[in-house]
PDB file of C-alpha atoms in Angstrom:
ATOM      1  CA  UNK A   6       0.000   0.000   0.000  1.00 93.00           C
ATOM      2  CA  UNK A   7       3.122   2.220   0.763  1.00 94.00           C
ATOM      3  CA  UNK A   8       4.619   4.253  -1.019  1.00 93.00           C
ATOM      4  CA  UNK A   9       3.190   2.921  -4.089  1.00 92.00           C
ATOM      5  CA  UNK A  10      -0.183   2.103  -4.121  1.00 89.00           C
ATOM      6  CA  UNK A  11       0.075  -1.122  -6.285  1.00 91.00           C
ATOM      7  CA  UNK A  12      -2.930  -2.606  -4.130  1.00 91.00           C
ATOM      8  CA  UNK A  13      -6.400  -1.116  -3.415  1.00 90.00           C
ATOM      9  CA  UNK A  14      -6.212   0.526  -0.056  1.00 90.00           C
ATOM     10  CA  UNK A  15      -9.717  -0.993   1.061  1.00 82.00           C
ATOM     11  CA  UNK A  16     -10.858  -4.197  -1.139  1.00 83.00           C
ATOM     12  CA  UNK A  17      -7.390  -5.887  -1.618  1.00 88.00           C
ATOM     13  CA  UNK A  18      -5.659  -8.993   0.283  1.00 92.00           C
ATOM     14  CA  UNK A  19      -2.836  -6.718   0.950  1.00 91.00           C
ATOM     15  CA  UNK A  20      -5.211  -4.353   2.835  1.00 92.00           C
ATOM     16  CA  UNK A  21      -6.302  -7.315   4.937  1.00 92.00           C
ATOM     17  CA  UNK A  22      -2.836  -8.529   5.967  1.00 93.00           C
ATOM     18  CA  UNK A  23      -1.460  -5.120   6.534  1.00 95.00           C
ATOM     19  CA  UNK A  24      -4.669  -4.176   8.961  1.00 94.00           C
ATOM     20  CA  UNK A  25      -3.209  -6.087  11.448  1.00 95.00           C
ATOM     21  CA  UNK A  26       0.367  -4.056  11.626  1.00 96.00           C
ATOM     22  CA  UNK A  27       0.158  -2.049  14.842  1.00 97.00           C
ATOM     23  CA  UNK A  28       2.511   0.372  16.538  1.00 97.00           C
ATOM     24  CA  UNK A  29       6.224   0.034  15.591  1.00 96.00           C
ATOM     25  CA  UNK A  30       9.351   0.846  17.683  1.00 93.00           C
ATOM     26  CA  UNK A  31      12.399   1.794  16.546  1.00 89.00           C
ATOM     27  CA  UNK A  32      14.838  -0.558  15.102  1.00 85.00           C
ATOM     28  CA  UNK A  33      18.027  -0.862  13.785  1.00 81.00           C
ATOM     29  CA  UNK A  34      16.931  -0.122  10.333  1.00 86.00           C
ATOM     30  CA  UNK A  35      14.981   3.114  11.790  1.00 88.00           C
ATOM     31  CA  UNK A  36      13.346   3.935   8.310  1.00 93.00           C
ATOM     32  CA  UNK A  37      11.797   0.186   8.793  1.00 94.00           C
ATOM     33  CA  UNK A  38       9.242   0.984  11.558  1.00 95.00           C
ATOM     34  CA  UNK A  39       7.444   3.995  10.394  1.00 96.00           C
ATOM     35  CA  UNK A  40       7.668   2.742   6.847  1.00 96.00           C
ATOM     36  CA  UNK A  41       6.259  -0.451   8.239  1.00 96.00           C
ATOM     37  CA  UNK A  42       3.184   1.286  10.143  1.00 97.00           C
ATOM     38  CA  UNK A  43       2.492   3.379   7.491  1.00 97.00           C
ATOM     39  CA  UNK A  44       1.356  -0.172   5.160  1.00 97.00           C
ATOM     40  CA  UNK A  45      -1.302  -0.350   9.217  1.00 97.00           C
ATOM     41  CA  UNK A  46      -1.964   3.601   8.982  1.00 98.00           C
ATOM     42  CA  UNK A  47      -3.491   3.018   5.122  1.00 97.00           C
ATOM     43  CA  UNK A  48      -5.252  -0.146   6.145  1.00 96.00           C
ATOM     44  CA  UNK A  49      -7.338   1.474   8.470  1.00 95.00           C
ATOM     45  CA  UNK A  50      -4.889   0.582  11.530  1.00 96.00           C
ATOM     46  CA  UNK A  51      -5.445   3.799  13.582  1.00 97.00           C
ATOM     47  CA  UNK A  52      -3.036   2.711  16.516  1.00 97.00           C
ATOM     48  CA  UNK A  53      -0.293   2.432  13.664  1.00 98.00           C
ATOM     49  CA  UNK A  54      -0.015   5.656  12.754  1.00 98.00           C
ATOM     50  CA  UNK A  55      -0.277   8.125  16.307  1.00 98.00           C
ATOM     51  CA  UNK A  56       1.464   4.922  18.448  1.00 98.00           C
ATOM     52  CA  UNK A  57       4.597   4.549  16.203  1.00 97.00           C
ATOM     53  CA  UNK A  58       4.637   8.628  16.096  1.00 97.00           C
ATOM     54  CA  UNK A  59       4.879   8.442  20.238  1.00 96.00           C
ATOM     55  CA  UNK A  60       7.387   5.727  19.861  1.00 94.00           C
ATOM     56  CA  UNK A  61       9.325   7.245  17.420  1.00 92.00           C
ATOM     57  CA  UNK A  62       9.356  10.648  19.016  1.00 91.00           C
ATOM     58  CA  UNK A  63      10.524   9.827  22.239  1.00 91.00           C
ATOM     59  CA  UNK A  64      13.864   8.092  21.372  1.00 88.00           C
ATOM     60  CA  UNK A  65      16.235   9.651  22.558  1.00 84.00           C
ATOM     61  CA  UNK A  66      17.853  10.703  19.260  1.00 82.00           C
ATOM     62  CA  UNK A  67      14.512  12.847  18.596  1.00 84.00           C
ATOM     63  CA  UNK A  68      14.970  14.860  21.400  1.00 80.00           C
ATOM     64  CA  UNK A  69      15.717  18.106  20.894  1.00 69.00           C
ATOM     65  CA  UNK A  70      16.975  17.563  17.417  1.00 70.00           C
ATOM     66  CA  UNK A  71      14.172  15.441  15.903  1.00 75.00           C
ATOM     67  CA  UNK A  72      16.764  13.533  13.892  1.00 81.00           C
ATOM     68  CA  UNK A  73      17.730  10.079  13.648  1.00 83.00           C
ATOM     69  CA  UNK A  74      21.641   9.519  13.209  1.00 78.00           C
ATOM     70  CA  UNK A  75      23.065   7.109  10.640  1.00 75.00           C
ATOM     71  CA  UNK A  76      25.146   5.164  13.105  1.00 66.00           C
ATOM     72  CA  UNK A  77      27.728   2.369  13.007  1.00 55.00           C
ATOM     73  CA  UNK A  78      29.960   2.638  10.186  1.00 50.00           C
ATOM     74  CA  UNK A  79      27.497   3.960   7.636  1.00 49.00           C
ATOM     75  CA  UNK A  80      27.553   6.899   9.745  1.00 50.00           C
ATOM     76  CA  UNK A  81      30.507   7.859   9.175  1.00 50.00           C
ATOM     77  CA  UNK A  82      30.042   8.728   5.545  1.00 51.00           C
ATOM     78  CA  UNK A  83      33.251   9.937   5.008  1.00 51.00           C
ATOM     79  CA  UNK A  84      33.037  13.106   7.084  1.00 51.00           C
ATOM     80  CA  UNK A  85      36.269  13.976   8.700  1.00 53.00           C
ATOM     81  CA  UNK A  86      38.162  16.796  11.027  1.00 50.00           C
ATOM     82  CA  UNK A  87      41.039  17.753  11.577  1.00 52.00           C
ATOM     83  CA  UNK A  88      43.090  17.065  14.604  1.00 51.00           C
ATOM     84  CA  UNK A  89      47.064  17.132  15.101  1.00 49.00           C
ATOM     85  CA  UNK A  90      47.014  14.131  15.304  1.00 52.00           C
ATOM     86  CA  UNK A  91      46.056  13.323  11.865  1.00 53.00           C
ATOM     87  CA  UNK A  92      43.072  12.905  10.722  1.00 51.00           C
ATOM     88  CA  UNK A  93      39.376  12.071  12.754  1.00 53.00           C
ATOM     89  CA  UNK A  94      36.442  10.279  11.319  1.00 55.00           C
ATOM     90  CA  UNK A  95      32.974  11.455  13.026  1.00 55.00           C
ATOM     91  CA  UNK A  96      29.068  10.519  12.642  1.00 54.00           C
ATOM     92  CA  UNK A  97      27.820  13.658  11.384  1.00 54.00           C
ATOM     93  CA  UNK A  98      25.463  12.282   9.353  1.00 72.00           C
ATOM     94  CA  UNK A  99      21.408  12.778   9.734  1.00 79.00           C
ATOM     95  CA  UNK A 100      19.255   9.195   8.612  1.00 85.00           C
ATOM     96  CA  UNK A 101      17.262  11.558   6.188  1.00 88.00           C
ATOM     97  CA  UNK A 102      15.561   8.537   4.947  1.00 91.00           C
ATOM     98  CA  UNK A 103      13.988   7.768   8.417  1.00 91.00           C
ATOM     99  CA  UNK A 104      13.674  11.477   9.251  1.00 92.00           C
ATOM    100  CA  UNK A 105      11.312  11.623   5.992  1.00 95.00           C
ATOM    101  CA  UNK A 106       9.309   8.712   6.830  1.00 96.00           C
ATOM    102  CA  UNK A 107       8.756   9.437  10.260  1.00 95.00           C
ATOM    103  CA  UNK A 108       6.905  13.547   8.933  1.00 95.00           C
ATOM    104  CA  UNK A 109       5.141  11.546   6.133  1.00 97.00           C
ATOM    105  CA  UNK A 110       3.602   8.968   8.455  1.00 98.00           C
ATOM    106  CA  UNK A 111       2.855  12.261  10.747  1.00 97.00           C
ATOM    107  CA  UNK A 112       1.287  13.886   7.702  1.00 98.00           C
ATOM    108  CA  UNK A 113      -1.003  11.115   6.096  1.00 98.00           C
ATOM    109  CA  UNK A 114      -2.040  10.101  10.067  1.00 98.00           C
ATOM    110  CA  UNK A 115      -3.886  14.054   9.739  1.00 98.00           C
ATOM    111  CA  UNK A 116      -4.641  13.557   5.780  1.00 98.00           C
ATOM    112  CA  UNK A 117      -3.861  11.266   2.892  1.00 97.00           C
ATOM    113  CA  UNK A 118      -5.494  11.149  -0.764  1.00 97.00           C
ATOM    114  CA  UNK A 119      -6.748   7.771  -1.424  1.00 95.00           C
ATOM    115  CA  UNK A 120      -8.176   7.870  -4.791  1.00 93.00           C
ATOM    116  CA  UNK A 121     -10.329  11.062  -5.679  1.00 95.00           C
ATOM    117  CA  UNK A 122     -10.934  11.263  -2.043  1.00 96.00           C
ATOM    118  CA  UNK A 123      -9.559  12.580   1.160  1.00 97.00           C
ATOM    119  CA  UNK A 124      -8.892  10.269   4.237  1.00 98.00           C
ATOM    120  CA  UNK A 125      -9.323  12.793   7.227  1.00 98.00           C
ATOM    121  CA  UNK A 126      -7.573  12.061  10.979  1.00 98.00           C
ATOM    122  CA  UNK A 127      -7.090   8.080  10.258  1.00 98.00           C
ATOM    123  CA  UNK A 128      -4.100   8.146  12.418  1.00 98.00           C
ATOM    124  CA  UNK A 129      -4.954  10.245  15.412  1.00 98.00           C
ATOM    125  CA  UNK A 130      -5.128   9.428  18.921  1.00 97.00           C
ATOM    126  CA  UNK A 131      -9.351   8.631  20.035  1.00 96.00           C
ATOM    127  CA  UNK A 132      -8.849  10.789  22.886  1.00 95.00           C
ATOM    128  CA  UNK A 133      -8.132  13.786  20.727  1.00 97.00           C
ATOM    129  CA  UNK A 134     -11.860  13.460  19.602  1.00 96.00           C
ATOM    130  CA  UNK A 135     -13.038  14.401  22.889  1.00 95.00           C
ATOM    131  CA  UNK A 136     -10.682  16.840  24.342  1.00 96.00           C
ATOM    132  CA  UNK A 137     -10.975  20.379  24.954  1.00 94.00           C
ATOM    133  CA  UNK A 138      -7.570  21.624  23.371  1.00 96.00           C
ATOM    134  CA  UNK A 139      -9.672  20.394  19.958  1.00 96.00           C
ATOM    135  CA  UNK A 140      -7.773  20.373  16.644  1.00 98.00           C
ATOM    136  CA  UNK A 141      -6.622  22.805  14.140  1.00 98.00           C
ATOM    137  CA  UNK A 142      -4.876  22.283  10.801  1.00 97.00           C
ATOM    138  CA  UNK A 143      -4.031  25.250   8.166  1.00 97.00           C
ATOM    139  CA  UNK A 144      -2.656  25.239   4.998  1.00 96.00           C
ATOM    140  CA  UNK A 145      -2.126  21.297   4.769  1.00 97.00           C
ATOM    141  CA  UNK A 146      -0.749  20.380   1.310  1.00 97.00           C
ATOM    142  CA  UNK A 147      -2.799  17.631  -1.017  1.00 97.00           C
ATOM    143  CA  UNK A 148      -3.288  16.795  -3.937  1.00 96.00           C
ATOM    144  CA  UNK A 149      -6.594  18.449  -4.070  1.00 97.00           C
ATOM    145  CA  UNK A 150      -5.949  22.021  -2.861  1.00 97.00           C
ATOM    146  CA  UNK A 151      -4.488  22.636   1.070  1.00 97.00           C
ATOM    147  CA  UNK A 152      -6.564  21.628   3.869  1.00 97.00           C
ATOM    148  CA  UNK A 153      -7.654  23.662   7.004  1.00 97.00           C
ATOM    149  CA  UNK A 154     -10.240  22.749   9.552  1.00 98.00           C
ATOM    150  CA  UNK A 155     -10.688  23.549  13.133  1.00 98.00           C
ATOM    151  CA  UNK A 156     -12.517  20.632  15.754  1.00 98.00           C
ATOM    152  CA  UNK A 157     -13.942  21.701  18.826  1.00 97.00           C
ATOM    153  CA  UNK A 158     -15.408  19.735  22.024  1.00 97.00           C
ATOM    154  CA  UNK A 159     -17.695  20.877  24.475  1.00 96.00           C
ATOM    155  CA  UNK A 160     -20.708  19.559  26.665  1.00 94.00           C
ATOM    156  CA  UNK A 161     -20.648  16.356  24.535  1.00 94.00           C
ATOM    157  CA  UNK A 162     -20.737  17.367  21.400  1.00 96.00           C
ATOM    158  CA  UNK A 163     -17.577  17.944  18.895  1.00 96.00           C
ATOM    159  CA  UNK A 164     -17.560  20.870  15.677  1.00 97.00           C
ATOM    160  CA  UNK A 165     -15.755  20.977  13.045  1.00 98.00           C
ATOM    161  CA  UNK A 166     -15.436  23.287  10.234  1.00 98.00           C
ATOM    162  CA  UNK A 167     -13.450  22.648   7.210  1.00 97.00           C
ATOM    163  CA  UNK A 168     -11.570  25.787   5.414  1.00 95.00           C
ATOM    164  CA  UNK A 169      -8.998  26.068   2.573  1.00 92.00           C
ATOM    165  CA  UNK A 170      -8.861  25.452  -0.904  1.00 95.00           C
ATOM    166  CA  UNK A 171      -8.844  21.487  -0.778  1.00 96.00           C
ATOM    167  CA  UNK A 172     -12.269  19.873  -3.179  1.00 95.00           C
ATOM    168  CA  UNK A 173     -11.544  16.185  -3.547  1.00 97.00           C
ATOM    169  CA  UNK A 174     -14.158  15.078  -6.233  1.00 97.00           C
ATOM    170  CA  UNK A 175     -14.836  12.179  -4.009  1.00 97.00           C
ATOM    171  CA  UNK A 176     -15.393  13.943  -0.770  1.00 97.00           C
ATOM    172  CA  UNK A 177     -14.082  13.936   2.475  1.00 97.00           C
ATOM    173  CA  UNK A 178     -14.001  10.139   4.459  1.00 97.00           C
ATOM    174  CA  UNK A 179     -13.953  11.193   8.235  1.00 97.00           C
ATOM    175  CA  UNK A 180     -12.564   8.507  10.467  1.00 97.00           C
ATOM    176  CA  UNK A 181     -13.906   8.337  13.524  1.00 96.00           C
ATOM    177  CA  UNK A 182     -13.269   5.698  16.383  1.00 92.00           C
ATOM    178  CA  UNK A 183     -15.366   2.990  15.987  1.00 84.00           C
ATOM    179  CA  UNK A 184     -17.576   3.705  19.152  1.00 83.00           C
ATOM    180  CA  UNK A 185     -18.762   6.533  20.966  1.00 87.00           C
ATOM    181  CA  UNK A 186     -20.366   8.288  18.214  1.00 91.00           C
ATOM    182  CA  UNK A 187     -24.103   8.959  18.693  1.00 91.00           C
ATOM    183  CA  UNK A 188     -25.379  11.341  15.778  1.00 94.00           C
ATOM    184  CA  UNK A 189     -23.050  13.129  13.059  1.00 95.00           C
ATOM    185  CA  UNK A 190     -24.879  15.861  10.802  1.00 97.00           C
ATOM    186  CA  UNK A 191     -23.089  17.427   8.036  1.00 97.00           C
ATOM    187  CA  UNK A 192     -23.892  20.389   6.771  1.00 96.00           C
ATOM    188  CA  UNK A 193     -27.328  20.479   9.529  1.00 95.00           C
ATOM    189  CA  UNK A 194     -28.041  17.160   7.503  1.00 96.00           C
ATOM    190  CA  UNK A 195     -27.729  14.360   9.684  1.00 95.00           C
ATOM    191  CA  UNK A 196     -26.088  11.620   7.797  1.00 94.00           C
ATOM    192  CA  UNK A 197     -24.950   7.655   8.708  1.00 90.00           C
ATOM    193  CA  UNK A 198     -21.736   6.375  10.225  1.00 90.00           C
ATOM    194  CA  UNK A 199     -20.559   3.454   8.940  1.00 87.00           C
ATOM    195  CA  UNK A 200     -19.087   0.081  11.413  1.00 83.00           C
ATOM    196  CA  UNK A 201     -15.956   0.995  11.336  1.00 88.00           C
ATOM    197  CA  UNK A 202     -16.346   4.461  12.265  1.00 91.00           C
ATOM    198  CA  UNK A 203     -15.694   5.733   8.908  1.00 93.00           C
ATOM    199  CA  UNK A 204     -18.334   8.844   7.427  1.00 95.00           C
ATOM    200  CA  UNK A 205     -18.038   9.972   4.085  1.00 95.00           C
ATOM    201  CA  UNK A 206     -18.786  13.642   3.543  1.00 96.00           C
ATOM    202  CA  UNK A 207     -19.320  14.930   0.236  1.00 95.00           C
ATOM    203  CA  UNK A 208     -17.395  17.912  -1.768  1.00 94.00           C
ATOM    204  CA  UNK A 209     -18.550  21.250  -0.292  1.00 94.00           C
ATOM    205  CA  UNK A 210     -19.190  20.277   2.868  1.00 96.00           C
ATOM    206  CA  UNK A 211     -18.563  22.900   5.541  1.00 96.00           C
ATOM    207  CA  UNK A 212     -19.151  21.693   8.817  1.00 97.00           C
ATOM    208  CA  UNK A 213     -19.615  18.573  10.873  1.00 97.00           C
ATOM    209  CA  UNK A 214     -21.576  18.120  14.261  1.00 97.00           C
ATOM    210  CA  UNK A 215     -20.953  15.209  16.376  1.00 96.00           C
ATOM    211  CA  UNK A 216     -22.606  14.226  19.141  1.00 95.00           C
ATOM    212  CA  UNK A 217     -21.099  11.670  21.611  1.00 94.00           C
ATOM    213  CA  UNK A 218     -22.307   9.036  24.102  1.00 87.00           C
TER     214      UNK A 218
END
């Protein structure tokens, strides 16, 4: 499913198999594990995407610098500095590779195109769906224009409202956790959620209610 899209996202065998990849830590190949949850993150594996994120972000590497090192010899990469006593090799060099993967599984867990339509907060922690710091996004690239919405909660009920240029000709497909979710209108029209939590919102729409158990 990643980076490629050689299989269909939701009616493929590859979808099926890859639906049960969950969180990943970080490993010695560190470009492996959020490459690895982003094949979970596209097959509807929410935990894949905002667990390997947590993971990722609090190695010790990604602290202050956010940036993986090569290490061992690769690492090396043929920097050098001068000493008097000849010359030094050093690791000086960032794992761009992993760096990259890690902000693209961060971007696609808020957004990702699949098709002519846009996947919206598939990767996201549940809890953010009901807490009062809400959500904002502005001026999110895709392929269909940049994104902006801001997502409130209060007294039960969640708001969003969707901004910027984005118009996938498919619509919007909100994911929302599977349970909790007592009435969604879009638009003032109330409309259905499906089992897995997932509400498709057509091209135009402006704003979502959502009320919660």
């Amino acid at each position: 499913l990643w980076p490629c899209r050689l299989y269909s996202i939701e009616n493929s065998k590859a979808a099926e198999q890859f639906r049960r990849v969950g969180p990943q830590k970080y490993a010695e190949w560190p470009y492996f594990g959020p490459a690895r949850a982003h094949q979970g993150l596209l097959a509807g594996n929410r935990d894949a995407g905002h667990g390997t994120l947590t993971m990722q972000l609090e190695h010790p590497q990604m602290q202050n610098w956010y940036a993986f090192d090569e290490g061992g010899a690769s690492g090396e990469g043929g920097w050098t500095s001068p000493l008097r006593s000849g010359w030094k090799k050093t690791r000086a060099m960032p794992h761009g590779w992993a760096i990259a993967e890690v902000t693209l599984l961060l971007r696609d867990s808020i957004a990702f195109e699949d098709s002519d339509r846009l996947v919206l907060l598939a990767g996201v922690p549940e809890k953010w769906f009901t807490h009062s710091d809400g959500m904002i996004v502005e001026g999110l690239p895709t392929h269909f224009g940049r994104l902006g919405f801001e997502y409130k909660f209060a007294n039960g009920e969640g708001g969003m409202v969707l901004s910027g240029t984005a118009q996938p000709p498919g619509g919007f497909l909100l994911c929302l956790p599977q349970a909790g979710v007592q009435t969604i209108a879009a638009d003032g029209k109330e409309i259905a959620v499906g089992p897995d939590g997932r509400v498709l919102l057509t091209r135009g729409t402006k704003e979502v209610r959502i009320r919660w158990m």
